Short mmCIF file of C-alpha atoms and ligand atoms in Angstrom, two decimals:
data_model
loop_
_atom_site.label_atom_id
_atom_site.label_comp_id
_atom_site.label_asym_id
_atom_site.label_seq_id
_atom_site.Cartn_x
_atom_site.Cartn_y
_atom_site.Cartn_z
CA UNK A 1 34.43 -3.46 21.19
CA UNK A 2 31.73 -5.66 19.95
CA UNK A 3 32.66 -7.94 17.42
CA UNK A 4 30.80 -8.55 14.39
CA UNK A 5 30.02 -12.07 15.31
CA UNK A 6 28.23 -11.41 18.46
CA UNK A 7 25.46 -9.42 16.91
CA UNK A 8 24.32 -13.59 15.56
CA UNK A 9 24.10 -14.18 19.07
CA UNK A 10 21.29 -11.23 19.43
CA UNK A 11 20.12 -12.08 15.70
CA UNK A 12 19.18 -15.68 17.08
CA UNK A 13 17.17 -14.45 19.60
CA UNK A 14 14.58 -12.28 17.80
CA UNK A 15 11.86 -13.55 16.27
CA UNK A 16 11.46 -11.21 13.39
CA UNK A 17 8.66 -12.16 12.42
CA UNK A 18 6.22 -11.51 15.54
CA UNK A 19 8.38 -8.67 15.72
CA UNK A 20 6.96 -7.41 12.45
CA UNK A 21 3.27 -8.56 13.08
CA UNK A 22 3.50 -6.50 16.06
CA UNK A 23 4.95 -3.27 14.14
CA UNK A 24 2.02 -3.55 11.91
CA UNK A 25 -0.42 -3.81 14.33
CA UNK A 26 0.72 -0.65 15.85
CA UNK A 27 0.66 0.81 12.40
CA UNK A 28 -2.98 -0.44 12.47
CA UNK A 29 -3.79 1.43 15.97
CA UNK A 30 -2.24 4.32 15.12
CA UNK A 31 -4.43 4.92 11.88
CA UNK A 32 -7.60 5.20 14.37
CA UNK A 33 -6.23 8.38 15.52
CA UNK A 34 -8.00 10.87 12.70
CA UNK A 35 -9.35 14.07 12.71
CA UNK A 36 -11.39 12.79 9.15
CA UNK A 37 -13.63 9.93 10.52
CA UNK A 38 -13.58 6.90 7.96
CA UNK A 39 -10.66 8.26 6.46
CA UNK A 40 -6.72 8.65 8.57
CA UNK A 41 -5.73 12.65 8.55
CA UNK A 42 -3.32 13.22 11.14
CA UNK A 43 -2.11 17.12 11.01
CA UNK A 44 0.68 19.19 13.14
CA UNK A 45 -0.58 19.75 16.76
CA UNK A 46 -3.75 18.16 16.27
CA UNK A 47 -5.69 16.19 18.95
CA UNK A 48 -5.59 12.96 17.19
CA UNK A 49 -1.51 13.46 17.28
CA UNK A 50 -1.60 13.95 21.01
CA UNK A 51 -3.67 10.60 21.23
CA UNK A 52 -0.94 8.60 18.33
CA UNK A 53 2.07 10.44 21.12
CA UNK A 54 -0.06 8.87 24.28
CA UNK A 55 -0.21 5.34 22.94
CA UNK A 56 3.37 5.82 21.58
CA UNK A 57 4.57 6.71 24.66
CA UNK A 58 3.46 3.89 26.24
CA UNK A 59 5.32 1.53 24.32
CA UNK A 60 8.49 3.25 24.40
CA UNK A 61 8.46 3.54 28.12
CA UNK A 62 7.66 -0.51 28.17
CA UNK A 63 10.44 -0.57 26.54
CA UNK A 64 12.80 1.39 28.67
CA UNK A 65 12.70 4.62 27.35
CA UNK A 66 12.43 7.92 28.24
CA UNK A 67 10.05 9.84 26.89
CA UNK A 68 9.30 13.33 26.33
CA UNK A 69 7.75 15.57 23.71
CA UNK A 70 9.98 18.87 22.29
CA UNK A 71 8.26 22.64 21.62
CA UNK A 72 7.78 22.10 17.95
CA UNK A 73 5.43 18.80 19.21
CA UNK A 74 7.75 16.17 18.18
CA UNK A 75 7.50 12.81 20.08
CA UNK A 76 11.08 11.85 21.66
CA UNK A 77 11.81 8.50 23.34
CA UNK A 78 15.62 7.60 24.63
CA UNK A 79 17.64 4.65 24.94
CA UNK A 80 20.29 5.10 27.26
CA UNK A 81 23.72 3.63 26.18
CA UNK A 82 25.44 1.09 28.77
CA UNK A 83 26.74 4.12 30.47
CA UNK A 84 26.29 7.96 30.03
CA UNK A 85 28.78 10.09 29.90
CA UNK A 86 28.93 14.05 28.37
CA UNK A 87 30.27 12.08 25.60
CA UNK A 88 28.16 8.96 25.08
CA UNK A 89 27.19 9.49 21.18
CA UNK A 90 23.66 8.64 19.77
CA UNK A 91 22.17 7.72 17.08
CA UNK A 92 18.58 8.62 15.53
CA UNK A 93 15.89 6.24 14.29
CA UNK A 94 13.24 8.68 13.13
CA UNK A 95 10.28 9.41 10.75
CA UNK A 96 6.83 11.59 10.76
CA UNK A 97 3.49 11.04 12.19
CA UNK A 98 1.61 13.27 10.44
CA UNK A 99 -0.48 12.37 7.28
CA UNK A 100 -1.71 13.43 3.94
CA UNK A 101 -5.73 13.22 3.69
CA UNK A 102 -7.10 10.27 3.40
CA UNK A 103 -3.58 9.03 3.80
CA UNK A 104 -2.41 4.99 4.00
CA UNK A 105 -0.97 3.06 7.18
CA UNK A 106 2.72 3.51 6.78
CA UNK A 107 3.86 6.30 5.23
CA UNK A 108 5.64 8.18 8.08
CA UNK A 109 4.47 5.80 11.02
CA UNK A 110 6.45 2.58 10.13
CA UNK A 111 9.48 4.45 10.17
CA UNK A 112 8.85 5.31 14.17
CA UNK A 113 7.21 2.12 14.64
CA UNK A 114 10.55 0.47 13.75
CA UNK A 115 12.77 2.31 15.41
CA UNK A 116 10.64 1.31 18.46
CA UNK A 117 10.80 -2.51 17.78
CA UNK A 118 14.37 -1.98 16.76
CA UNK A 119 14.93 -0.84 20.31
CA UNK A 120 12.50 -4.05 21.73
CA UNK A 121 15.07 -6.28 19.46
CA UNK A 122 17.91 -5.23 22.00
CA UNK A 123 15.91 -7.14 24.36
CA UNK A 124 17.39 -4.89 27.35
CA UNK A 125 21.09 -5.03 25.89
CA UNK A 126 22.41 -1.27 26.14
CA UNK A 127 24.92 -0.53 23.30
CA UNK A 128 27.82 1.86 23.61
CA UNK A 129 25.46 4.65 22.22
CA UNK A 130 22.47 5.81 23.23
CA UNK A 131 19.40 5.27 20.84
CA UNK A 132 16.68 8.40 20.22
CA UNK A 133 13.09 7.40 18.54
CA UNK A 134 11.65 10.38 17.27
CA UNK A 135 8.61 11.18 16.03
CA UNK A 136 7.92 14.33 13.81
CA UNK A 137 5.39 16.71 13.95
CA UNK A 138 4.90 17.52 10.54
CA UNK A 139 6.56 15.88 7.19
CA UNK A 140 3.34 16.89 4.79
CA UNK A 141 3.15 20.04 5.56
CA UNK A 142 -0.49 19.34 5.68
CA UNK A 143 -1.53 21.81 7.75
CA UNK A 144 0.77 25.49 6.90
CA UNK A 145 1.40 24.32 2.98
CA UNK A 146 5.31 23.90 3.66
CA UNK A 147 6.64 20.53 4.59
CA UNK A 148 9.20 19.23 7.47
CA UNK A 149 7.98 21.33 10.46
CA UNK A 150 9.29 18.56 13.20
CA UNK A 151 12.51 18.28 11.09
CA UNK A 152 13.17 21.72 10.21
CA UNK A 153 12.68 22.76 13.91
CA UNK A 154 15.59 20.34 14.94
CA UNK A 155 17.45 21.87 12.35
CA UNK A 156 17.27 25.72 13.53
CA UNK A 157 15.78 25.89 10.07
CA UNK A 158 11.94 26.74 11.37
CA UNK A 159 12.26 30.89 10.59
CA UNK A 160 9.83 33.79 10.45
CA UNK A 161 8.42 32.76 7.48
CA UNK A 162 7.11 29.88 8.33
CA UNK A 163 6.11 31.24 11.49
CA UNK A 164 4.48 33.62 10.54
CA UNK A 165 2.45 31.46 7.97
CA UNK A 166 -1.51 30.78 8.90
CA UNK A 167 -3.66 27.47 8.59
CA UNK A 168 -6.88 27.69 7.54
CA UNK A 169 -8.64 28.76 10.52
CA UNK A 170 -6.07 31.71 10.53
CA UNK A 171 -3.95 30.67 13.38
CA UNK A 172 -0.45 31.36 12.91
CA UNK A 173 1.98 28.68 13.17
CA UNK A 174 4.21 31.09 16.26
CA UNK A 175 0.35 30.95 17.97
CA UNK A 176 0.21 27.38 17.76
CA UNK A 177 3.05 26.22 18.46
CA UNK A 178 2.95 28.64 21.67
CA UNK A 179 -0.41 27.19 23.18
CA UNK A 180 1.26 24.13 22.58
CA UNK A 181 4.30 24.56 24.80
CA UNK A 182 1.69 26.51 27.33
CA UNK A 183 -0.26 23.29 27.09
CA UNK A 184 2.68 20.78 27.48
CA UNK A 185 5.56 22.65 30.04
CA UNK A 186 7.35 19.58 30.33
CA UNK A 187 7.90 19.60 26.79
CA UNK A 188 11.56 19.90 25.98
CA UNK A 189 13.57 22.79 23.96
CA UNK A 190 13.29 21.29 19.84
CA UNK A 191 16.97 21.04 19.11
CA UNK A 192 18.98 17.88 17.69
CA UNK A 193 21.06 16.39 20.48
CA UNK A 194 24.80 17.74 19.93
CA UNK A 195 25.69 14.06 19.79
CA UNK A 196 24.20 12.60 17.28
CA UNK A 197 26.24 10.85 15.65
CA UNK A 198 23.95 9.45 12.84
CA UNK A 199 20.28 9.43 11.36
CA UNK A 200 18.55 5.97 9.97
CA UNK A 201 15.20 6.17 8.41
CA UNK A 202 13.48 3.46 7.61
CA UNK A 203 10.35 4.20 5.35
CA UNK A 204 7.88 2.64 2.61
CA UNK A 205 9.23 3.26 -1.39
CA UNK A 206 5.90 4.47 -1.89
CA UNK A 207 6.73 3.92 -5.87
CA UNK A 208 7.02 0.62 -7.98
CA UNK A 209 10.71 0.35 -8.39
CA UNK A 210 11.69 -2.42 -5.61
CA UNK A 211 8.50 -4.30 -6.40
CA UNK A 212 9.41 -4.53 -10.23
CA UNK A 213 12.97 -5.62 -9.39
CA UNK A 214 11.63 -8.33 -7.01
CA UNK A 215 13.21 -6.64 -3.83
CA UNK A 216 12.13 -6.58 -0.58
CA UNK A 217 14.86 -3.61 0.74
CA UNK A 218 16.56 -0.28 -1.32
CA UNK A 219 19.13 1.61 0.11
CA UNK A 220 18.94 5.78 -0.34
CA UNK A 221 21.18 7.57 -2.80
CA UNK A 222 19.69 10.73 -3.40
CA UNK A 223 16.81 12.57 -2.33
CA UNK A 224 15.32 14.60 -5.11
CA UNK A 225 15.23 17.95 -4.52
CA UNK A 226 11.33 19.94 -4.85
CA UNK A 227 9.79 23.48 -5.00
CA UNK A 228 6.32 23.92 -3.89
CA UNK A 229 4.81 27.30 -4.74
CA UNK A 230 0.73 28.72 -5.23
CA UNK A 231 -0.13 30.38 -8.00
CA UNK A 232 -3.37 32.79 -7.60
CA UNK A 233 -5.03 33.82 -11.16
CA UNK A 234 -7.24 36.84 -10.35
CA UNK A 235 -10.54 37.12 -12.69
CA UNK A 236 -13.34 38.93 -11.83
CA UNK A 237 -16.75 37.96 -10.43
CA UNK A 238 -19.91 38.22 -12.42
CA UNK A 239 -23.49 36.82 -13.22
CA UNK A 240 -23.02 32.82 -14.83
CA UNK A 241 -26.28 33.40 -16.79
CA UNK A 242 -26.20 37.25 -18.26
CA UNK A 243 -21.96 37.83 -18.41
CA UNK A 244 -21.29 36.94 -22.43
CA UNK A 245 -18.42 34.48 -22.38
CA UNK A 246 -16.45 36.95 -24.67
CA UNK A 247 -16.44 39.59 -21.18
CA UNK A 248 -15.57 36.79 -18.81
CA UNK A 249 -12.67 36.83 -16.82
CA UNK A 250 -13.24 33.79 -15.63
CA UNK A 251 -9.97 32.51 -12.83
CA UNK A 252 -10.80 28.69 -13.12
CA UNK A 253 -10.92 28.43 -17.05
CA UNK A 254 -7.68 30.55 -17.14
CA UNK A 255 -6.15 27.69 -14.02
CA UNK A 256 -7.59 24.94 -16.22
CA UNK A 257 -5.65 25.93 -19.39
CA UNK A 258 -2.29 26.00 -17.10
CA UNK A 259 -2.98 22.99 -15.50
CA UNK A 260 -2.66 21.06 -18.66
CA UNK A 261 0.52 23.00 -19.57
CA UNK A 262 1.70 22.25 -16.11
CA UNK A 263 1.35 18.73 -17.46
CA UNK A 264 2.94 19.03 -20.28
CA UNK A 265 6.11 20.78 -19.55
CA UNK A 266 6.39 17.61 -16.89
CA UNK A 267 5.95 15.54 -19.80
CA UNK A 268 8.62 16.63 -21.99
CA UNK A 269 11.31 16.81 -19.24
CA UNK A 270 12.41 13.03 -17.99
CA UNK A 271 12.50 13.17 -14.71
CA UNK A 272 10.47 15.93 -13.93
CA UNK A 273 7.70 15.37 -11.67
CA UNK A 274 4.94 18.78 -11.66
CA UNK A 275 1.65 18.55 -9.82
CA UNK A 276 -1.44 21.04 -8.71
CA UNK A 277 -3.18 19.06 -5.87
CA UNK A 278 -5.06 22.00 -4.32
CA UNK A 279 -7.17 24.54 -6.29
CA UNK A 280 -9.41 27.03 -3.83
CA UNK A 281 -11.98 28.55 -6.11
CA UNK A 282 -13.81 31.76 -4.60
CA UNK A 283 -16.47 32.82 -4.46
CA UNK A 284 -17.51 29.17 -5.00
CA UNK A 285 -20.79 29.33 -6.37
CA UNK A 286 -22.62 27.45 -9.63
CA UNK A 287 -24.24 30.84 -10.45
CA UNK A 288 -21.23 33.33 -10.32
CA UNK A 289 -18.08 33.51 -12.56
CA UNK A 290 -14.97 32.40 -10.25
CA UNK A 291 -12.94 35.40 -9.12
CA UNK A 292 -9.82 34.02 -7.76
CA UNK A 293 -8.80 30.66 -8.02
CA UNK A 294 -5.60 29.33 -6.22
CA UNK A 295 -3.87 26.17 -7.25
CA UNK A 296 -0.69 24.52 -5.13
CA UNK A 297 2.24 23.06 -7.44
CA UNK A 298 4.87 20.76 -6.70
CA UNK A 299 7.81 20.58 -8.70
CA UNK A 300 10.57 17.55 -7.90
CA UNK A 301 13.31 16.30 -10.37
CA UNK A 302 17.20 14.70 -9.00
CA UNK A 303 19.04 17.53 -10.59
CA UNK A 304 18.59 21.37 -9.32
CA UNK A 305 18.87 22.66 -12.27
CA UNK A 306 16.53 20.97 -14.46
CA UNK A 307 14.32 21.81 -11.77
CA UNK A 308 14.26 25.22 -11.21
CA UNK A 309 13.92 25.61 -15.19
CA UNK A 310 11.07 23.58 -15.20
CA UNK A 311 9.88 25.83 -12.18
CA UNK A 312 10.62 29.04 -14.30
CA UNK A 313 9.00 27.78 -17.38
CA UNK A 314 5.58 26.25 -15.28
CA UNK A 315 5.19 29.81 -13.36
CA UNK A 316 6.07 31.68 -17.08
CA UNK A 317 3.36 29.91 -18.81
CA UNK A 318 0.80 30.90 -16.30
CA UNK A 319 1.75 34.60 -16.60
CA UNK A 320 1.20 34.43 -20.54
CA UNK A 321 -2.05 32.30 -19.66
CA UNK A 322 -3.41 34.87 -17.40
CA UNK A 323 -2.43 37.64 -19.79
CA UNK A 324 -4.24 36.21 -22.93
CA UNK A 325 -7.21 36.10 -20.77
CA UNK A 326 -6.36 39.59 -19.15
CA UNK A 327 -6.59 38.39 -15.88
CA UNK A 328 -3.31 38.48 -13.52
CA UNK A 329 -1.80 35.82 -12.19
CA UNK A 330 0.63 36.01 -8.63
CA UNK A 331 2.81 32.98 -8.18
CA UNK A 332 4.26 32.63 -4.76
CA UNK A 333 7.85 30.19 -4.25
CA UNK A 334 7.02 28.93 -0.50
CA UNK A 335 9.31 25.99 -0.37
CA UNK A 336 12.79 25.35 -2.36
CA UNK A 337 15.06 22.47 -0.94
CA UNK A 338 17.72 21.53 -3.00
CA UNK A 339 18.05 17.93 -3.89
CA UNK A 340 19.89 15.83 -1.23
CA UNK A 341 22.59 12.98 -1.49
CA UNK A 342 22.77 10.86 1.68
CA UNK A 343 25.99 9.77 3.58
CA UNK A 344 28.40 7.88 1.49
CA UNK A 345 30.25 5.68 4.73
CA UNK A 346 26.50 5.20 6.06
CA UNK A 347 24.71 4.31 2.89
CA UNK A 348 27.54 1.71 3.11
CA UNK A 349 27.07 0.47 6.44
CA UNK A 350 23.33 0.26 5.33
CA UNK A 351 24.21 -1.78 2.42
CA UNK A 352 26.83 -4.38 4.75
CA UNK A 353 23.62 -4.23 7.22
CA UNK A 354 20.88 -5.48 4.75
CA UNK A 355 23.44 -8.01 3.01
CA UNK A 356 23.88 -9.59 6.77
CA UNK A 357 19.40 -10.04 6.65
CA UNK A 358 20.58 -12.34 3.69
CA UNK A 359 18.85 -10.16 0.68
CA UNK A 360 20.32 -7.85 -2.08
CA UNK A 361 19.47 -4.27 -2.18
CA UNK A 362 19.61 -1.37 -4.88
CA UNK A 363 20.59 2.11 -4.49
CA UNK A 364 17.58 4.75 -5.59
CA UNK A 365 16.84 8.05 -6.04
CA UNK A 366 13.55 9.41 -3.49
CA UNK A 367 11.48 11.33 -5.38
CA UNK A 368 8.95 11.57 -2.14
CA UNK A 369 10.58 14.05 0.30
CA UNK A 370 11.80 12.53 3.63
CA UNK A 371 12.42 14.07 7.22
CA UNK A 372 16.22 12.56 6.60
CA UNK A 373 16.69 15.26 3.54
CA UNK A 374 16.56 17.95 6.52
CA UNK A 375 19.01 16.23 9.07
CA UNK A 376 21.15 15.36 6.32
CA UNK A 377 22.32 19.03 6.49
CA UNK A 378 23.83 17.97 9.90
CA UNK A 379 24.38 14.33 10.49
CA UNK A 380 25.30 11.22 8.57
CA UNK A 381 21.92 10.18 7.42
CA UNK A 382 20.63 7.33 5.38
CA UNK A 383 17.45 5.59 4.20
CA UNK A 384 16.25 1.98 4.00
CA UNK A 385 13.11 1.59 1.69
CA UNK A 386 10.76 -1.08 2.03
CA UNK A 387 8.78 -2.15 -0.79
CA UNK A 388 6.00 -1.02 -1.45
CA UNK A 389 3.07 -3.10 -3.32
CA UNK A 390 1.19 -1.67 -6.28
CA UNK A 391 3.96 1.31 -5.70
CA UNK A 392 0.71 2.70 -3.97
CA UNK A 393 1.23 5.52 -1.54
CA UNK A 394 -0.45 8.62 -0.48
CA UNK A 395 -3.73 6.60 -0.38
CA UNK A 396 -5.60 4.39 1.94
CA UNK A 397 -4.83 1.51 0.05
CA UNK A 398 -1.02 1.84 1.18
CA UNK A 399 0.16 -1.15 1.94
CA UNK A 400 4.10 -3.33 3.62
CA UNK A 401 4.30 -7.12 3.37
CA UNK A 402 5.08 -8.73 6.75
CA UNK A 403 8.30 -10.17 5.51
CA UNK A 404 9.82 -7.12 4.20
CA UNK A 405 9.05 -5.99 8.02
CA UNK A 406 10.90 -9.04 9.19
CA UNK A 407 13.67 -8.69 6.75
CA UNK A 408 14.52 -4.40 7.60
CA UNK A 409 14.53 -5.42 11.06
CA UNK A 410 17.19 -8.20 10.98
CA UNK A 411 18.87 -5.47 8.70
CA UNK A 412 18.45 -2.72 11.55
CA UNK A 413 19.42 -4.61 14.30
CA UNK A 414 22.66 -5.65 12.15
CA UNK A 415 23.07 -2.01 11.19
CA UNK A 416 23.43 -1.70 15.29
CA UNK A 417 25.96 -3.32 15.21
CA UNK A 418 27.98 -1.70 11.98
CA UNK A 419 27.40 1.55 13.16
CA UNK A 420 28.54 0.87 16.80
CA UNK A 421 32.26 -0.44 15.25
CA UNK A 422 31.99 2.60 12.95
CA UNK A 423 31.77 4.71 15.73
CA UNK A 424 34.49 3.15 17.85
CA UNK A 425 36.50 2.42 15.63
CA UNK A 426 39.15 5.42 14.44
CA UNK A 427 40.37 6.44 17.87
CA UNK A 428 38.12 5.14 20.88
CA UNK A 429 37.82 1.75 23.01
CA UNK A 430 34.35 1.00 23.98
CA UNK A 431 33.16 -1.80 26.32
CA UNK A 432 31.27 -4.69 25.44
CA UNK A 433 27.16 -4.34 25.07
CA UNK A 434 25.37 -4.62 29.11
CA UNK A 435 22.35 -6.58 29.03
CA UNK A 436 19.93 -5.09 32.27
CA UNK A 437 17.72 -8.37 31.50
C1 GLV B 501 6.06 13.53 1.30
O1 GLV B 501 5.34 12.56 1.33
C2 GLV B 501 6.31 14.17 0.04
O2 GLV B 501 5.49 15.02 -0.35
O3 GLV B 501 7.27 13.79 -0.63
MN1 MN B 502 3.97 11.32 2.54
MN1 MN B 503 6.70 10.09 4.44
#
């Protein structure tokens, strides 16, 4: 087996730092891909996704992968172990693609981006596992209103439901996700390898916590668990300049008023996280009284069941809103995930891993929801966050420092090594690493 000690060997032999320059440029050329010109909006299926999986692709198969994308459209490049076997165990470096609107650099696309420089690091060495890159489909949940379609899919977790869901050109997600296989028949069936043997994500904080304590790295705990529902508040049309406000039953004042209490019962719960980022407002004129107004809400917190009370209380208060203002109001639950701790013996190897870069760490709590919280469910997973600056994510002003690039690679590449003696070591002999170059 390979000792600890050799992985200096490979350690002195990267420069880390090009390596990171060159993992932000590609961060950089991905972001042209768009379907929101002057702005980065990257959604499931979309064109601009095809063009991030071309140039993708390209690297991964410079660097001796093989590449392939699966039926639910997520990108999948291979490392072969030293040899292959019906055994030969793998682990996955993974993260999204897709974007919010108007969405930052990283968020997502680092995560893939390093796990592609993390394979580039092995210089050609093949490890006693194989190594899969992948790159999801859908984390936002951009496009159908529910996140982790690339994850999920992996999972056997993508049902009816969501199928049957439509975007907002009315194709249903079963109709695109057929033309897509019709379109790509060399795609591969969307199932998680049945050896993988572990899941690393590396991603941005995208909050202000490693930044205030002055670290570069964090190591995943807990990923908090969230609801997402829509709430519809059903007024009634009428004339803006005759209809006497006493008469109106007006949709937006009525989502207005529950807003704020959305707001408030976030407020008074710590932890609690509530937003509306969506409201549709029909029929969408100056001159006519809004009929039906539709707001999204997000609801996160650590523990499940201060969560689903919050949930209970958010979606109560707009049913007594609505009915002061006789109007109805129809809340729909379209996403529940319970909130998700991450593998204790990984989480240490993670730990041992970022200790060997020569920097201290912190275990956190995500309260942004990550691909890893799906595969968790079936593999060892963990997290390494990189700081983020500002805490800014979710906004074009998203930003990495090159060093903290530098400093989760030397990390991953020592986490190779960790998880390769974790693997081997209860009951197996492996051989020593084979370098092809
Ligand atoms: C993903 O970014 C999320 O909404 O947490
Ligand atoms: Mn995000
Ligand atoms: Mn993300």
């Amino acid at each position: 087996m390979k000792a600890a000690g050799e992985s200096l060997a490979t350690q002195a032999t990267v420069d880390f730092d090009a390596q990171a320059a060159v993992a932000l440029a590609r961060c950089q050329a991905l972001a042209r891909f768009t379907e929101q010109p002057g702005q980065i909006l990257r959604t499931f299926l979309s064109p601009p996704m095809e063009d991030c999986h071309r140039l993708l692709s390209r690297w991964m198969e410079d660097a001796g992968m093989h590449v392939a994308n699966d039926r639910a459209g997520n990108l999948r490049g291979y490392y072969p172990a030293a040899t292959e076997s019906a055994t030969t165990p793998r682990l996955i470096l993974a993260s999204h693609l897709d974007t919010v609107p108007n969405a930052g650099r990283y968020d997502g696309i680092l995560g893939v981006v390093l796990g592609l420089s993390l394979v580039e690091a092995l210089c050609g060495c093949r490890r006693n596992f194989g190594i899969e890159v992948i790159g999801f489909s859908d984390e936002e949940g951009v496009r159908y209103g529910v996140p982790f379609l690339g994850s999920r899919a992996l999972a056997g977790t993508l049902g009816a439901a969501q199928l049957a869901r439509k975007d907002a050109n009315g194709v249903r997600m079963a109709a695109a996700l057929g033309d897509y296989s019709a379109a790509h028949p060399g795609a591969v069936e969307a199932v998680l390898h049945p050896r993988a043997r572990g899941y690393l994500e590396f991603h941005i904080e995208q909050g202000p916590l490693l930044e205030e304590e002055n670290l570069a790295l964090g190591v995943v705990e807990t990923i908090a668990g969230q609801s997402r529902a829509t709430v519809a508040f059903r007024g009634r049309a009428g004339h803006a300049g005759t209809t006497p406000m006493p008469l109106r039953r007006d949709s937006l004042a009525a989502a207005a008023e529950w807003l704020v209490s959305v707001e408030s019962i976030a407020l008074k719960t710590p932890g609690l996280v509530a937003t509306v980022g969506r409201i549709l407002c029909e029929p969408g004129a100056a001159n006519v009284i809004p009929a039906l107004t539709q707001c999204s809400l997000d609801v996160r917190h650590a523990d499940d069941a201060v969560r689903r009370a919050a949930l209970h209380e958010i979606l109560a208060s707009a049913q007594t809103i609505a009915a002061q203002r006789q109007i109805a109001a129809e809340p729909t639950v379209e996403h529940d995930h319970a909130a998700v701790a991450l593998d204790p013996a990984l989480i240490a190897i993670v730990e041992s891993a970022v200790r060997h870069a020569g920097v201290r760490s912190t275990r956190m709590v995500s309260g942004a929801g990550h691909d890893a919280m799906i595969l968790a469910a079936h593999l060892p997973a963990a997290m390494i966050f990189l700081r983020s600056p500002g805490g800014i994510s979710h906004h074009p002003d998203e930003a990495v420092h090159a060093e903290d690039v530098a400093t989760a690679l030397r990390a991953g590449l020592s986490f190779l090594d960790l998880f390769e003696s974790h693997l081997f070591s209860k009951n197996r002999e492996s051989e020593p690493p084979v370098c092809t170059t």
